[in-house]
Amino acid sequence: MKYIYIIRSIFLFSFLTVSIISCTELLSNESNPESLNTIDQKVETLLSKMTLEEKIGQMNQYNGFWDFTGPAPKGGHAEKKYEDLKNGLVGSMLNVRGVKDVTAVQKVAVEQSRLGIPLIIGFDVIHGYKTISPIPIAESASWDLDAIKKSAEMAALESSAAGINWTFAPMVDISRDARWGRVMEGAGEDPYLGSKIAEARINGFQGNNLSLNSTIAACAKHFAAYGFAEAGRDYNTVDIGTSTLYNMVFPPFIAAKNAGVKTFMNSFNELNGIPATGNKYLQRDILKEEWAYDGFIVSDWGSITEMIAHGHAKDGEHAAELALNAGSDMDMESYLYVKHLENLVGNDKVNLNSIDDATRRILKVKFELGLFDDPYKYCDLQREKEITGSEEINNAALDIAKKSIVLLKNNNNLLPLKREGQKIALIGALASDKTSPLGSWRIAADDNTAISVLEGLNQYPGNTVTFAKGADLTYGKTEFVSELKINTTDKSEFKKAKEVAINADVVVMVLGEHGFQSGEGRSRTSLDLPGVQQELLEEIFSVNSNIVLVLNNGRPLAINWADENIPAILEAWQLGTQSGHAIAQVLYGDYNPSGKLPMTFPRNVGQVPLYYNYKNTGRPNLPGPDSVFWSHYNDEENTPLYPFGYGLSYSTFNYSNLRITNNFKKNSKIEITIDVKNTGAIEGKEVVQLYIRDKYASITRPVKELKGFELLNLKAGETKVAKFELTEKELGFYDNQGKWILEKGEFEVYVGTNSQTQNKKSFELK
Ligand code: BGC
């Protein structure tokens, strides 16, 4: 650690003390407004001055000198980043953060390279920057698009104040496999919800005006199909058909493009035999041509080099050729564009037009960000100080954290907790953990900065809280990620925890996964509570069954036993900096839970991939008593433990009077309304969900597809009407050639509280 700091100081010192030798040709042109009008013209003017080497430089992205989010290459250009920066051979850096560091690298690019083109500074602002918001799957459970947008806006504000102007978010990969560690980073299993959330996040990051110093460029990733890795193992092979690609994978990317996302990132996986990074069909044919996307595509970390291991490229030079020809504009950490592209142009293996096109796209985003007007616009130490961790940012983090919590079970109204005179036993190592709630993508956040559940509960002085951890999750220190693989077997603290539980009126147990047990490279084969936590739960239950189970996790878990035995269960994911406050406020009823699951919770890992929008098969039902020959398991139900869209409230809601205006004719629309009444005693929110089923089609359709939702706030006893519209856009689908089609026939419309609703009406598409 010390060593890194010494190197870092040397770099910083040399960057900051370099003399300003070349105030660039480019910046002097900037002062002559006549020669530069629109951004496109500015780009062309600049392009005309660039050498081939400088153009290639713009397509080259280096990791900073300090943080790593992937395996760091050695040798060659990896050893001479500083030289390359001076020589105009670097267009972007990632993982350089903080005004001081960003200013240092920007100064070299702007003041020492020939043309002085500013760097675009990328960082994984995935769920907050220094102030951490809930992990994306948690935020998605809010179904609250305004709150999600606000959260991204706050992340942009805080990170931009630290010098960053480009986030590698949102991840819009649909995934149906809870084993995959990166489900924590997405919006879950549904393309409709995923599209709405993609749009909200992009609008939050980019705002209405990208040239402000509080907005940053967003990046839709990972293009494409990364979430369909076989067996949920990260980086694994993907083999899916056109129907799934077009109808499940593409929609959130299309939504991102339509929302004006400035960049795309390709992905590590191969798709049907061709790595996404070298996939011309995906990047050039679909994204850049069919969808007419005009932003740029960055490779994933080292994904150009990885095409060699995939068995697609012969060597580094070949990999660079394949990637560029397929449409990857910027090389993240492969060092292959900077090394080989010039030769490849010379050998006619890649076309100069492709280089110009990539450079143009990159420069355009830099102009749109306003970097040419002021390369240091994000570099204001005073602003950084004022904005980092501000009250506004923390308030927004608390707001979305509360809204992300999902009430899974609440027998006998055990929740909300009574405020006075209760003895509460708080059990589980996660209950006092101030790091784990920060989740997986929290590079800029400091350890021990989240509010723990213990701290949150202590804000309510009417009750006494006694804490016992019961058991750790893992051996060793949690900051060493590899040690998280080793779950502890140590039960020596069980006894103490049981003693605390015996005397309590109510036991709150905080169990689940550590923040580093999901995320990139953190796939699991089991969806059980890690380590000895299940045993701990059962032992505590044997002495006091009045348990509220608070789950902290980055993916759906299989919690059958808990569902059968524990009276109250709260899904609280990893909620970020304000975690403990949000959980306590929900436990005490200061916030009435309103979240709904964005991903199916299975009964058993063997059911995975399990998702609500499945196909019916030819044998969906038990045909007669004792029949074997239907689509089912011998040892488990087909149904999930908790379906997509599921979540309870301290209020109850009644749905009635589902109405459909008319049958559907081409170019028209159909209106659906329903009355929703809060039949509970307190104000609450309900996410009213609309699903359709296309009963028969030339290509079979799922048994249900989400096509609308509305978040209603209802006072006790109040009734509101939820209104939806269905147009061709919701009723059609992509055929196996990727063509959008609308077919006549019978449709069912379901409106209700989750994806298992049977509240339906039919209509005919004529
Ligand atoms: C991840 C990307 C991330 C990049 C940079 C990669 O390993 O797949 O999502 O943006 O690293 O940190």
JSON list of N, CA and C and ligand atoms in Angstrom, two decimals, residues 69 94 124 168 182 185 221-222 226 265 268 300-301 332 441 520, ligand 1:
[
{"chain": "A", "resi": 69, "resn": "THR", "atom": "N", "xyz": [-9.71, -2.02, -11.80]},
{"chain": "A", "resi": 69, "resn": "THR", "atom": "CA", "xyz": [-10.98, -2.75, -11.76]},
{"chain": "A", "resi": 69, "resn": "THR", "atom": "C", "xyz": [-10.92, -3.96, -12.68]},
{"chain": "A", "resi": 94, "resn": "LEU", "atom": "N", "xyz": [-9.40, 5.96, -17.26]},
{"chain": "A", "resi": 94, "resn": "LEU", "atom": "CA", "xyz": [-10.40, 5.55, -16.28]},
{"chain": "A", "resi": 94, "resn": "LEU", "atom": "C", "xyz": [-9.72, 5.34, -14.94]},
{"chain": "A", "resi": 124, "resn": "ASP", "atom": "N", "xyz": [-16.44, 4.02, -12.91]},
{"chain": "A", "resi": 124, "resn": "ASP", "atom": "CA", "xyz": [-17.65, 3.22, -12.67]},
{"chain": "A", "resi": 124, "resn": "ASP", "atom": "C", "xyz": [-18.48, 3.86, -11.56]},
{"chain": "A", "resi": 168, "resn": "PHE", "atom": "N", "xyz": [-19.45, 4.60, -16.49]},
{"chain": "A", "resi": 168, "resn": "PHE", "atom": "CA", "xyz": [-19.72, 3.34, -17.19]},
{"chain": "A", "resi": 168, "resn": "PHE", "atom": "C", "xyz": [-21.01, 2.75, -16.65]},
{"chain": "A", "resi": 182, "resn": "ARG", "atom": "N", "xyz": [-23.48, -10.38, -11.30]},
{"chain": "A", "resi": 182, "resn": "ARG", "atom": "CA", "xyz": [-23.74, -9.01, -11.76]},
{"chain": "A", "resi": 182, "resn": "ARG", "atom": "C", "xyz": [-25.22, -8.68, -11.84]},
{"chain": "A", "resi": 185, "resn": "GLU", "atom": "N", "xyz": [-26.13, -5.40, -10.48]},
{"chain": "A", "resi": 185, "resn": "GLU", "atom": "CA", "xyz": [-25.80, -4.17, -11.19]},
{"chain": "A", "resi": 185, "resn": "GLU", "atom": "C", "xyz": [-26.86, -3.76, -12.21]},
{"chain": "A", "resi": 221, "resn": "LYS", "atom": "N", "xyz": [-24.30, -0.53, -21.12]},
{"chain": "A", "resi": 221, "resn": "LYS", "atom": "CA", "xyz": [-23.44, -1.70, -21.23]},
{"chain": "A", "resi": 221, "resn": "LYS", "atom": "C", "xyz": [-24.19, -2.94, -20.77]},
{"chain": "A", "resi": 222, "resn": "HIS", "atom": "N", "xyz": [-23.76, -4.10, -21.13]},
{"chain": "A", "resi": 222, "resn": "HIS", "atom": "CA", "xyz": [-22.65, -4.50, -21.97]},
{"chain": "A", "resi": 222, "resn": "HIS", "atom": "C", "xyz": [-23.25, -5.09, -23.23]},
{"chain": "A", "resi": 226, "resn": "TYR", "atom": "N", "xyz": [-24.64, -10.13, -22.29]},
{"chain": "A", "resi": 226, "resn": "TYR", "atom": "CA", "xyz": [-23.73, -10.54, -21.21]},
{"chain": "A", "resi": 226, "resn": "TYR", "atom": "C", "xyz": [-24.48, -11.24, -20.06]},
{"chain": "A", "resi": 265, "resn": "MET", "atom": "N", "xyz": [-20.85, 0.32, -24.20]},
{"chain": "A", "resi": 265, "resn": "MET", "atom": "CA", "xyz": [-19.69, -0.56, -23.95]},
{"chain": "A", "resi": 265, "resn": "MET", "atom": "C", "xyz": [-20.04, -1.94, -24.49]},
{"chain": "A", "resi": 268, "resn": "PHE", "atom": "N", "xyz": [-17.74, -8.85, -22.57]},
{"chain": "A", "resi": 268, "resn": "PHE", "atom": "CA", "xyz": [-16.72, -9.90, -22.51]},
{"chain": "A", "resi": 268, "resn": "PHE", "atom": "C", "xyz": [-17.15, -11.19, -23.20]},
{"chain": "A", "resi": 300, "resn": "ASP", "atom": "N", "xyz": [-14.85, -3.43, -23.42]},
{"chain": "A", "resi": 300, "resn": "ASP", "atom": "CA", "xyz": [-14.76, -3.66, -21.98]},
{"chain": "A", "resi": 300, "resn": "ASP", "atom": "C", "xyz": [-13.27, -3.86, -21.65]},
{"chain": "A", "resi": 301, "resn": "TRP", "atom": "N", "xyz": [-12.99, -3.89, -20.38]},
{"chain": "A", "resi": 301, "resn": "TRP", "atom": "CA", "xyz": [-11.59, -3.93, -19.89]},
{"chain": "A", "resi": 301, "resn": "TRP", "atom": "C", "xyz": [-10.84, -5.11, -20.51]},
{"chain": "A", "resi": 332, "resn": "MET", "atom": "N", "xyz": [-10.20, -0.16, -24.23]},
{"chain": "A", "resi": 332, "resn": "MET", "atom": "CA", "xyz": [-9.95, -0.03, -22.79]},
{"chain": "A", "resi": 332, "resn": "MET", "atom": "C", "xyz": [-8.96, -1.08, -22.35]},
{"chain": "A", "resi": 441, "resn": "TRP", "atom": "N", "xyz": [-19.84, -2.05, -6.17]},
{"chain": "A", "resi": 441, "resn": "TRP", "atom": "CA", "xyz": [-19.18, -1.00, -6.94]},
{"chain": "A", "resi": 441, "resn": "TRP", "atom": "C", "xyz": [-19.09, 0.26, -6.09]},
{"chain": "A", "resi": 520, "resn": "GLU", "atom": "N", "xyz": [-19.12, -8.21, -10.07]},
{"chain": "A", "resi": 520, "resn": "GLU", "atom": "CA", "xyz": [-18.34, -8.80, -11.15]},
{"chain": "A", "resi": 520, "resn": "GLU", "atom": "C", "xyz": [-17.45, -9.93, -10.63]},
{"chain": "B", "resi": 1, "resn": "BGC", "atom": "C1", "xyz": [-16.49, -4.31, -16.30]},
{"chain": "B", "resi": 1, "resn": "BGC", "atom": "C2", "xyz": [-17.12, -3.03, -16.78]},
{"chain": "B", "resi": 1, "resn": "BGC", "atom": "C3", "xyz": [-16.43, -1.85, -16.15]},
{"chain": "B", "resi": 1, "resn": "BGC", "atom": "C4", "xyz": [-14.96, -1.91, -16.51]},
{"chain": "B", "resi": 1, "resn": "BGC", "atom": "C5", "xyz": [-14.16, -0.75, -15.99]},
{"chain": "B", "resi": 1, "resn": "BGC", "atom": "C6", "xyz": [-14.98, -4.30, -16.47]},
{"chain": "B", "resi": 1, "resn": "BGC", "atom": "O1", "xyz": [-14.37, -5.37, -15.85]},
{"chain": "B", "resi": 1, "resn": "BGC", "atom": "O2", "xyz": [-17.05, -5.40, -16.98]},
{"chain": "B", "resi": 1, "resn": "BGC", "atom": "O3", "xyz": [-18.49, -3.04, -16.51]},
{"chain": "B", "resi": 1, "resn": "BGC", "atom": "O4", "xyz": [-17.03, -0.67, -16.55]},
{"chain": "B", "resi": 1, "resn": "BGC", "atom": "O5", "xyz": [-14.41, -3.11, -15.99]},
{"chain": "B", "resi": 1, "resn": "BGC", "atom": "O6", "xyz": [-14.01, -0.79, -14.65]}
]
